[in-house]
C-alpha positions as a printed Julia matrix, in Angstrom:
103×3 Matrix{Float64}:
   0.07  -0.18   0.19
   1.37   3.5   -0.67
   1.2    5.86   2.21
  -1.38   8.04   0.87
  -4.07   4.64   0.68
  -2.53   4.64   4.72
  -4.44   7.33   5.21
  -7.02   6.96   3.65
  -7.36   4.4    5.31
  -6.84   5.13   8.96
  -9.01   8.34   8.0
 -11.64   5.54   6.89
 -11.55   4.36  10.52
 -11.62   7.14  12.2
 -15.36   7.53  10.94
 -16.45   4.02  11.63
 -14.35   3.92  15.26
 -13.67   7.62  16.86
 -16.64   9.51  15.05
 -19.44   7.43  13.79
 -21.58  10.68  13.85
 -19.54  11.82  10.94
 -21.05   8.99   8.71
 -23.09   9.57   5.31
 -25.94   6.58   5.28
 -24.63   3.96   2.01
 -21.17   6.03   1.97
 -17.42   4.99   3.11
 -16.43   8.4    4.52
 -13.21   9.21   5.62
 -12.91  12.15   8.1
 -10.46  13.69  10.98
 -11.31  15.12  14.01
  -9.66  18.33  15.17
  -9.93  19.65  18.84
  -7.85  23.22  19.42
  -7.5   25.58  22.78
  -7.66  29.19  22.21
  -4.98  31.49  23.51
  -5.65  32.56  26.86
  -6.25  36.07  28.35
  -3.44  35.55  30.79
  -1.21  33.9   28.58
  -1.04  30.45  27.41
  -3.9   28.03  26.09
  -7.25  28.28  27.8
  -9.22  24.6   28.33
 -12.63  25.87  27.95
 -12.37  28.58  25.17
 -12.42  25.88  22.34
 -12.2   25.74  18.38
 -14.35  22.27  17.01
 -13.51  21.03  13.44
 -14.05  17.92  11.01
 -12.83  17.54   7.92
 -14.41  14.74   5.6
 -14.3   13.59   2.67
 -17.06  10.88   0.52
 -16.88   8.36  -1.24
 -13.37   6.22  -0.21
 -11.44   5.09  -1.58
 -11.88   8.24  -4.55
 -13.66  11.46  -2.84
 -15.71  13.86  -5.15
 -16.72  15.92  -1.72
 -14.88  17.11   0.69
 -16.31  19.1    3.49
 -14.41  21.04   6.85
 -16.57  21.74   9.73
 -15.52  24.68  12.42
 -16.74  25.5   15.26
 -15.98  28.49  17.14
 -17.07  27.37  20.93
 -19.71  26.19  22.43
 -21.01  27.11  25.52
 -20.16  24.11  27.18
 -16.53  22.15  25.91
 -17.31  19.34  23.98
 -15.73  16.83  21.41
 -15.34  17.51  17.94
 -17.39  14.08  17.16
 -20.3   15.26  19.03
 -20.5   18.75  17.38
 -18.43  19.15  14.17
 -18.53  15.88  12.57
 -22.77  15.44  13.08
 -22.87  19.03  11.17
 -20.59  17.05   8.39
 -23.13  14.4    8.52
 -25.84  16.88   7.07
 -24.09  18.59   5.39
 -22.54  15.37   2.95
 -25.71  13.83   2.99
 -27.11  16.58   1.11
 -24.39  17.34  -0.81
 -24.22  13.79  -2.09
 -27.73  13.69  -3.17
 -27.84  16.95  -4.78
 -24.42  15.71  -6.47
 -26.06  12.74  -7.37
 -22.52  10.38  -6.66
 -22.93   7.57  -6.75
 -22.25   4.84  -4.0
């Protein structure tokens, strides 16, 4: 396997195992979560002010659509798997239907 194929395969596992809320029914999805701490006013980084991101591409192994979802802070600190991954699923589901992307 090439390095690219290994990375793509790992990104499928991110969705299947770590971020199942990013799934799109009938499609194999590749994804990557991210949570970043924002700078603190007193120096260092905040543990409560976070940016939640999710990158997803569909269908695996030859994606036709890729989407990045980035959420700047929430009222209660959470995880990318519960904040941005579900939004990716909604957007991705719309796009594969709208663009008539084959499964």
